[in-house]
Amino acid sequence: MLELLENMNAQFGLTSPWWIGVDVCHLNLHKTFCIPHGGGGPEMGPLVATRGIPAPEQSKPLGTVSAAPWGSTLILPISYTYSHYLILFRGVSGTVAHEFIVDLRPLKTSAGIEPEDVAKRLIDYRFYGLTMSCSIPGTLMLEPTESESKAELDRFCDALISIRQEIAEIEKGTVDINNNGAPHPPQLLMADKWTKPYSREYAAYPAPWLRTAKFWPTTCRVDNVYGDRNPSATA
């Protein structure tokens, strides 16, 4: 059994993945052991008596708190801004929280680009497709975490910037939006016939660092709506 845990705090003191028979467990460490998430904390440090509600001497566990006294300040400035895209819900200083929303709705008007187009192209850059239309249709949600190195976050930023430049080519009319095939699996790249307006090399290696660390998708883009409406199971 596979268990995906957004926040392990909900299980502490009640059960454990081992107790309920989990074989593989995915933990979002930044929510369980690090920054406060959604104001629910405590996460920023060890559990100690705080001014939570109700008072800790009257209740167990400690009560609702939004922070703990100790922790690593290095995990706090996770993300600030991505200047190449419109970012929703910025603070007064232009910063954002650990999760933030990229608004792609203007790109639909200017280039016919949907969130799925960006998410699928990210796969060619070796990144998992982002959460689409979370809370607001036509947007992508980004959540950089402290478990990734700065170099990896820089590559992610470079990928998004590169994709924005590709969209600019559509806006200028030099690339046809209807001939976009991302992601590009090996069977498409090695086919006898290639009809895309860009080279096979650019389809497979849009960034130089991909030549030493490439993830190959197993299929072309699929019709997600059809799949959702017509589920099937195979042995």
Short mmCIF file of N, CA, C and O in Angstrom, two decimals, residues 28-121:
data_model
loop_
_atom_site.label_atom_id
_atom_site.label_comp_id
_atom_site.label_asym_id
_atom_site.label_seq_id
_atom_site.Cartn_x
_atom_site.Cartn_y
_atom_site.Cartn_z
N ASN A 28 5.59 14.84 2.73
CA ASN A 28 5.92 16.22 2.43
C ASN A 28 6.61 16.82 3.66
O ASN A 28 5.97 17.36 4.55
N LEU A 29 7.92 16.70 3.69
CA LEU A 29 8.67 17.06 4.89
C LEU A 29 8.51 18.53 5.26
O LEU A 29 8.52 18.90 6.42
N HIS A 30 8.36 19.39 4.24
CA HIS A 30 8.28 20.81 4.55
C HIS A 30 7.00 21.14 5.30
O HIS A 30 6.92 22.19 5.94
N LYS A 31 5.98 20.29 5.21
CA LYS A 31 4.75 20.56 5.94
C LYS A 31 4.76 19.89 7.31
O LYS A 31 4.18 20.40 8.26
N THR A 32 5.38 18.74 7.39
CA THR A 32 5.35 18.00 8.65
C THR A 32 6.39 18.51 9.65
O THR A 32 6.11 18.62 10.84
N PHE A 33 7.58 18.80 9.17
CA PHE A 33 8.66 19.10 10.10
C PHE A 33 9.21 20.52 10.00
O PHE A 33 10.13 20.86 10.71
N CYS A 34 8.67 21.32 9.09
CA CYS A 34 9.31 22.62 8.87
C CYS A 34 8.36 23.79 9.03
O CYS A 34 7.94 24.09 10.12
N ILE A 35 7.96 24.41 7.92
CA ILE A 35 7.24 25.67 8.02
C ILE A 35 5.78 25.48 8.39
O ILE A 35 5.17 24.48 8.04
N PRO A 36 5.17 26.44 9.06
CA PRO A 36 3.73 26.37 9.32
C PRO A 36 2.97 26.36 8.00
O PRO A 36 3.31 27.07 7.07
N HIS A 37 1.94 25.57 7.93
CA HIS A 37 1.18 25.41 6.70
C HIS A 37 -0.27 25.77 6.95
O HIS A 37 -0.94 25.15 7.74
N GLY A 38 -0.75 26.79 6.26
CA GLY A 38 -2.13 27.20 6.43
C GLY A 38 -2.45 27.76 7.80
O GLY A 38 -3.59 27.76 8.24
N GLY A 39 -1.44 28.22 8.53
CA GLY A 39 -1.66 28.77 9.85
C GLY A 39 -1.86 27.71 10.92
O GLY A 39 -2.19 28.04 12.06
N GLY A 40 -1.67 26.44 10.57
CA GLY A 40 -1.96 25.37 11.51
C GLY A 40 -0.79 24.88 12.30
O GLY A 40 -0.96 24.22 13.32
N GLY A 41 0.45 25.17 11.84
CA GLY A 41 1.67 24.81 12.58
C GLY A 41 1.60 23.44 13.25
O GLY A 41 0.75 22.65 12.91
N PRO A 42 2.45 23.12 14.23
CA PRO A 42 3.52 24.00 14.70
C PRO A 42 4.76 23.94 13.81
O PRO A 42 5.39 24.94 13.58
N GLU A 43 5.18 22.85 13.38
CA GLU A 43 6.09 22.55 12.28
C GLU A 43 7.42 23.30 12.25
O GLU A 43 8.38 22.78 11.76
N MET A 44 7.52 24.50 12.74
CA MET A 44 8.77 25.25 12.64
C MET A 44 9.78 24.83 13.69
O MET A 44 10.89 25.32 13.71
N GLY A 45 9.45 23.89 14.55
CA GLY A 45 10.41 23.45 15.56
C GLY A 45 9.79 22.37 16.42
O GLY A 45 8.71 21.88 16.15
N PRO A 46 10.45 21.96 17.51
CA PRO A 46 9.94 20.89 18.35
C PRO A 46 8.70 21.30 19.13
O PRO A 46 8.46 22.48 19.37
N LEU A 47 7.91 20.32 19.51
CA LEU A 47 6.69 20.58 20.28
C LEU A 47 7.05 20.90 21.72
O LEU A 47 7.59 20.07 22.44
N VAL A 48 6.76 22.10 22.15
CA VAL A 48 6.98 22.53 23.52
C VAL A 48 5.77 23.35 23.96
O VAL A 48 4.91 23.69 23.15
N ALA A 49 5.71 23.64 25.23
CA ALA A 49 4.60 24.43 25.73
C ALA A 49 4.61 25.82 25.10
O ALA A 49 5.61 26.53 25.12
N THR A 50 3.49 26.20 24.48
CA THR A 50 3.37 27.52 23.86
C THR A 50 2.08 28.17 24.33
O THR A 50 1.39 27.65 25.20
N ARG A 51 1.75 29.27 23.75
CA ARG A 51 0.50 29.95 24.09
C ARG A 51 -0.62 29.54 23.14
O ARG A 51 -1.42 30.35 22.71
N GLY A 52 -0.66 28.27 22.81
CA GLY A 52 -1.70 27.76 21.94
C GLY A 52 -3.05 27.78 22.63
O GLY A 52 -3.16 28.02 23.83
N ILE A 53 -4.09 27.56 21.89
CA ILE A 53 -5.46 27.53 22.43
C ILE A 53 -6.02 26.13 22.25
O ILE A 53 -6.05 25.62 21.13
N PRO A 54 -6.47 25.45 23.32
CA PRO A 54 -6.50 25.92 24.71
C PRO A 54 -5.12 25.91 25.35
O PRO A 54 -4.16 25.41 24.75
N ALA A 55 -5.04 26.45 26.54
CA ALA A 55 -3.75 26.53 27.24
C ALA A 55 -3.17 25.14 27.41
O ALA A 55 -3.89 24.19 27.73
N PRO A 56 -1.85 24.96 27.21
CA PRO A 56 -1.25 23.63 27.25
C PRO A 56 -1.40 22.90 28.58
O PRO A 56 -1.48 21.68 28.61
N GLU A 57 -1.48 23.65 29.71
CA GLU A 57 -1.62 22.97 30.99
C GLU A 57 -3.03 22.41 31.18
O GLU A 57 -3.27 21.62 32.09
N GLN A 58 -3.95 22.78 30.31
CA GLN A 58 -5.33 22.32 30.45
C GLN A 58 -5.72 21.29 29.39
O GLN A 58 -6.81 20.75 29.45
N SER A 59 -4.85 21.06 28.45
CA SER A 59 -5.25 20.18 27.36
C SER A 59 -4.05 19.49 26.76
O SER A 59 -2.94 19.99 26.77
N LYS A 60 -4.29 18.32 26.25
CA LYS A 60 -3.31 17.59 25.46
C LYS A 60 -3.99 17.18 24.17
O LYS A 60 -5.11 16.67 24.20
N PRO A 61 -3.38 17.37 23.01
CA PRO A 61 -2.06 17.96 22.78
C PRO A 61 -2.00 19.45 23.11
O PRO A 61 -2.87 19.94 23.83
N LEU A 62 -1.04 20.14 22.56
CA LEU A 62 -0.72 21.48 23.03
C LEU A 62 -1.72 22.53 22.61
O LEU A 62 -1.70 23.64 23.12
N GLY A 63 -2.59 22.25 21.70
CA GLY A 63 -3.52 23.26 21.23
C GLY A 63 -3.08 23.83 19.90
O GLY A 63 -2.01 23.51 19.38
N THR A 64 -3.91 24.67 19.33
CA THR A 64 -3.65 25.23 18.01
C THR A 64 -2.61 26.34 18.10
O THR A 64 -2.79 27.31 18.86
N VAL A 65 -1.55 26.20 17.36
CA VAL A 65 -0.51 27.22 17.30
C VAL A 65 -0.13 27.44 15.85
O VAL A 65 -0.44 26.64 14.98
N SER A 66 0.55 28.53 15.58
CA SER A 66 0.99 28.81 14.21
C SER A 66 2.49 28.81 14.07
O SER A 66 3.01 29.04 12.99
N ALA A 67 3.22 28.57 15.14
CA ALA A 67 4.68 28.53 15.08
C ALA A 67 5.20 27.91 16.36
O ALA A 67 4.50 27.82 17.36
N ALA A 68 6.45 27.48 16.34
CA ALA A 68 7.11 26.94 17.51
C ALA A 68 8.38 27.75 17.76
O ALA A 68 8.91 28.39 16.85
N PRO A 69 8.91 27.73 18.97
CA PRO A 69 10.01 28.63 19.32
C PRO A 69 11.30 28.43 18.55
O PRO A 69 12.06 29.37 18.37
N TRP A 70 11.60 27.18 18.13
CA TRP A 70 12.89 26.94 17.52
C TRP A 70 12.75 26.36 16.12
O TRP A 70 11.80 25.66 15.82
N GLY A 71 13.73 26.60 15.31
CA GLY A 71 13.74 26.05 13.96
C GLY A 71 14.87 26.67 13.16
O GLY A 71 15.64 27.48 13.66
N SER A 72 14.96 26.27 11.91
CA SER A 72 16.01 26.78 11.03
C SER A 72 15.46 27.93 10.19
O SER A 72 14.52 27.75 9.41
N THR A 73 16.03 29.09 10.34
CA THR A 73 15.56 30.24 9.56
C THR A 73 15.87 30.09 8.08
O THR A 73 15.29 30.79 7.25
N LEU A 74 16.75 29.16 7.73
CA LEU A 74 17.11 28.99 6.32
C LEU A 74 15.95 28.48 5.49
O LEU A 74 15.95 28.62 4.27
N ILE A 75 14.95 27.85 6.14
CA ILE A 75 13.84 27.31 5.35
C ILE A 75 12.72 28.32 5.17
O ILE A 75 11.74 28.04 4.49
N LEU A 76 12.85 29.50 5.76
CA LEU A 76 11.75 30.45 5.69
C LEU A 76 11.67 31.20 4.36
O LEU A 76 10.60 31.34 3.80
N PRO A 77 12.77 31.73 3.82
CA PRO A 77 12.66 32.48 2.56
C PRO A 77 12.66 31.55 1.36
O PRO A 77 13.53 31.60 0.49
N ILE A 78 11.66 30.66 1.29
CA ILE A 78 11.65 29.65 0.23
C ILE A 78 11.47 30.29 -1.14
O ILE A 78 12.18 29.95 -2.09
N SER A 79 10.51 31.17 -1.29
CA SER A 79 10.25 31.72 -2.62
C SER A 79 9.85 33.19 -2.51
O SER A 79 9.24 33.60 -1.54
N TYR A 80 10.21 33.94 -3.54
CA TYR A 80 9.86 35.35 -3.56
C TYR A 80 8.99 35.68 -4.77
O TYR A 80 7.82 36.00 -4.64
N THR A 81 9.54 35.60 -5.97
CA THR A 81 8.76 35.99 -7.14
C THR A 81 9.38 35.42 -8.40
O THR A 81 10.57 35.13 -8.44
N TYR A 82 8.55 35.24 -9.40
CA TYR A 82 9.01 34.82 -10.73
C TYR A 82 8.61 35.95 -11.68
O TYR A 82 7.44 36.13 -11.99
N SER A 83 9.57 36.73 -12.14
CA SER A 83 9.27 37.99 -12.83
C SER A 83 8.79 37.81 -14.25
O SER A 83 8.30 38.77 -14.86
N HIS A 84 8.91 36.69 -14.81
CA HIS A 84 8.52 36.43 -16.20
C HIS A 84 7.05 36.08 -16.34
O HIS A 84 6.54 35.97 -17.45
N TYR A 85 6.36 35.87 -15.22
CA TYR A 85 4.94 35.52 -15.25
C TYR A 85 4.18 36.42 -14.27
O TYR A 85 4.76 36.99 -13.34
N LEU A 86 2.88 36.49 -14.49
CA LEU A 86 2.03 37.23 -13.56
C LEU A 86 1.75 36.36 -12.34
O LEU A 86 1.26 35.24 -12.47
N ILE A 87 2.08 36.86 -11.16
CA ILE A 87 1.90 36.13 -9.91
C ILE A 87 0.74 36.75 -9.14
O ILE A 87 0.70 37.96 -8.92
N LEU A 88 -0.19 35.90 -8.71
CA LEU A 88 -1.35 36.38 -7.98
C LEU A 88 -1.07 36.45 -6.48
O LEU A 88 -0.22 35.72 -5.96
N PHE A 89 -1.80 37.31 -5.81
CA PHE A 89 -1.81 37.40 -4.35
C PHE A 89 -0.43 37.69 -3.76
O PHE A 89 0.01 37.03 -2.83
N ARG A 90 0.26 38.67 -4.30
CA ARG A 90 1.53 39.08 -3.73
C ARG A 90 1.29 39.94 -2.49
O ARG A 90 0.26 40.60 -2.36
N GLY A 91 2.29 39.93 -1.61
CA GLY A 91 2.22 40.81 -0.46
C GLY A 91 2.55 42.24 -0.83
O GLY A 91 2.86 42.55 -1.99
N VAL A 92 2.49 43.13 0.14
CA VAL A 92 2.72 44.55 -0.12
C VAL A 92 4.14 44.81 -0.62
O VAL A 92 4.39 45.80 -1.31
N SER A 93 5.08 43.92 -0.29
CA SER A 93 6.45 44.09 -0.74
C SER A 93 6.75 43.31 -2.01
O SER A 93 7.90 43.25 -2.46
N GLY A 94 5.72 42.68 -2.59
CA GLY A 94 5.91 41.93 -3.82
C GLY A 94 6.28 40.48 -3.64
O GLY A 94 6.53 39.77 -4.61
N THR A 95 6.36 40.02 -2.40
CA THR A 95 6.75 38.65 -2.13
C THR A 95 5.52 37.74 -2.04
O THR A 95 4.39 38.21 -1.97
N VAL A 96 5.79 36.44 -2.05
CA VAL A 96 4.73 35.45 -1.94
C VAL A 96 5.10 34.44 -0.87
O VAL A 96 6.19 34.45 -0.33
N ALA A 97 4.16 33.54 -0.57
CA ALA A 97 4.41 32.53 0.45
C ALA A 97 5.06 31.30 -0.17
O ALA A 97 5.50 31.33 -1.31
N HIS A 98 5.08 30.20 0.56
CA HIS A 98 5.77 29.01 0.06
C HIS A 98 5.00 28.36 -1.08
O HIS A 98 5.58 27.64 -1.89
N GLU A 99 3.71 28.59 -1.17
CA GLU A 99 2.92 28.23 -2.33
C GLU A 99 2.45 29.51 -3.01
O GLU A 99 2.08 30.46 -2.34
N PHE A 100 2.47 29.51 -4.34
CA PHE A 100 1.95 30.70 -5.01
C PHE A 100 1.39 30.32 -6.37
O PHE A 100 1.65 29.23 -6.89
N ILE A 101 0.59 31.22 -6.92
CA ILE A 101 -0.18 30.92 -8.12
C ILE A 101 0.31 31.76 -9.28
O ILE A 101 0.39 32.99 -9.19
N VAL A 102 0.64 31.08 -10.39
CA VAL A 102 1.04 31.74 -11.63
C VAL A 102 -0.20 31.87 -12.52
O VAL A 102 -0.85 30.88 -12.84
N ASP A 103 -0.51 33.09 -12.91
CA ASP A 103 -1.70 33.35 -13.72
C ASP A 103 -1.34 33.26 -15.19
O ASP A 103 -0.60 34.10 -15.72
N LEU A 104 -1.88 32.26 -15.88
CA LEU A 104 -1.62 32.08 -17.31
C LEU A 104 -2.78 32.55 -18.18
O LEU A 104 -2.74 32.39 -19.39
N ARG A 105 -3.80 33.12 -17.58
CA ARG A 105 -4.97 33.55 -18.35
C ARG A 105 -4.63 34.59 -19.41
O ARG A 105 -5.18 34.53 -20.52
N PRO A 106 -3.72 35.54 -19.15
CA PRO A 106 -3.34 36.47 -20.23
C PRO A 106 -2.69 35.77 -21.42
O PRO A 106 -2.84 36.23 -22.56
N LEU A 107 -2.00 34.65 -21.18
CA LEU A 107 -1.34 33.93 -22.27
C LEU A 107 -2.34 33.19 -23.14
O LEU A 107 -2.07 32.92 -24.31
N LYS A 108 -3.50 32.86 -22.57
CA LYS A 108 -4.55 32.26 -23.40
C LYS A 108 -5.06 33.27 -24.41
O LYS A 108 -5.36 32.93 -25.57
N THR A 109 -5.13 34.53 -23.99
CA THR A 109 -5.59 35.59 -24.89
C THR A 109 -4.54 35.91 -25.95
O THR A 109 -4.86 36.08 -27.13
N SER A 110 -3.29 35.97 -25.53
CA SER A 110 -2.23 36.41 -26.44
C SER A 110 -1.68 35.30 -27.33
O SER A 110 -1.20 35.57 -28.44
N ALA A 111 -1.76 34.04 -26.85
CA ALA A 111 -1.11 32.95 -27.61
C ALA A 111 -1.93 31.67 -27.65
O ALA A 111 -1.47 30.68 -28.23
N GLY A 112 -3.09 31.64 -27.01
CA GLY A 112 -3.87 30.41 -26.98
C GLY A 112 -3.30 29.35 -26.07
O GLY A 112 -3.61 28.17 -26.20
N ILE A 113 -2.48 29.76 -25.12
CA ILE A 113 -1.80 28.83 -24.22
C ILE A 113 -2.67 28.53 -23.01
O ILE A 113 -3.21 29.42 -22.37
N GLU A 114 -2.78 27.24 -22.69
CA GLU A 114 -3.49 26.78 -21.51
C GLU A 114 -2.49 26.30 -20.45
O GLU A 114 -1.33 26.00 -20.79
N PRO A 115 -2.89 26.20 -19.20
CA PRO A 115 -1.98 25.66 -18.17
C PRO A 115 -1.43 24.28 -18.53
O PRO A 115 -0.28 23.97 -18.23
N GLU A 116 -2.23 23.46 -19.18
CA GLU A 116 -1.77 22.13 -19.57
C GLU A 116 -0.60 22.19 -20.53
O GLU A 116 0.31 21.35 -20.49
N ASP A 117 -0.58 23.20 -21.41
CA ASP A 117 0.53 23.34 -22.36
C ASP A 117 1.85 23.55 -21.62
O ASP A 117 2.88 22.96 -21.97
N VAL A 118 1.83 24.39 -20.60
CA VAL A 118 3.05 24.64 -19.82
C VAL A 118 3.42 23.42 -19.00
O VAL A 118 4.59 23.03 -18.93
N ALA A 119 2.42 22.79 -18.38
CA ALA A 119 2.69 21.61 -17.55
C ALA A 119 3.29 20.48 -18.37
O ALA A 119 4.23 19.81 -17.93
N LYS A 120 2.76 20.25 -19.58
CA LYS A 120 3.28 19.16 -20.42
C LYS A 120 4.68 19.48 -20.95
O LYS A 120 5.52 18.59 -21.07
N ARG A 121 4.93 20.73 -21.27
CA ARG A 121 6.26 21.09 -21.76
C ARG A 121 7.30 20.94 -20.65
O ARG A 121 8.46 20.60 -20.92
#
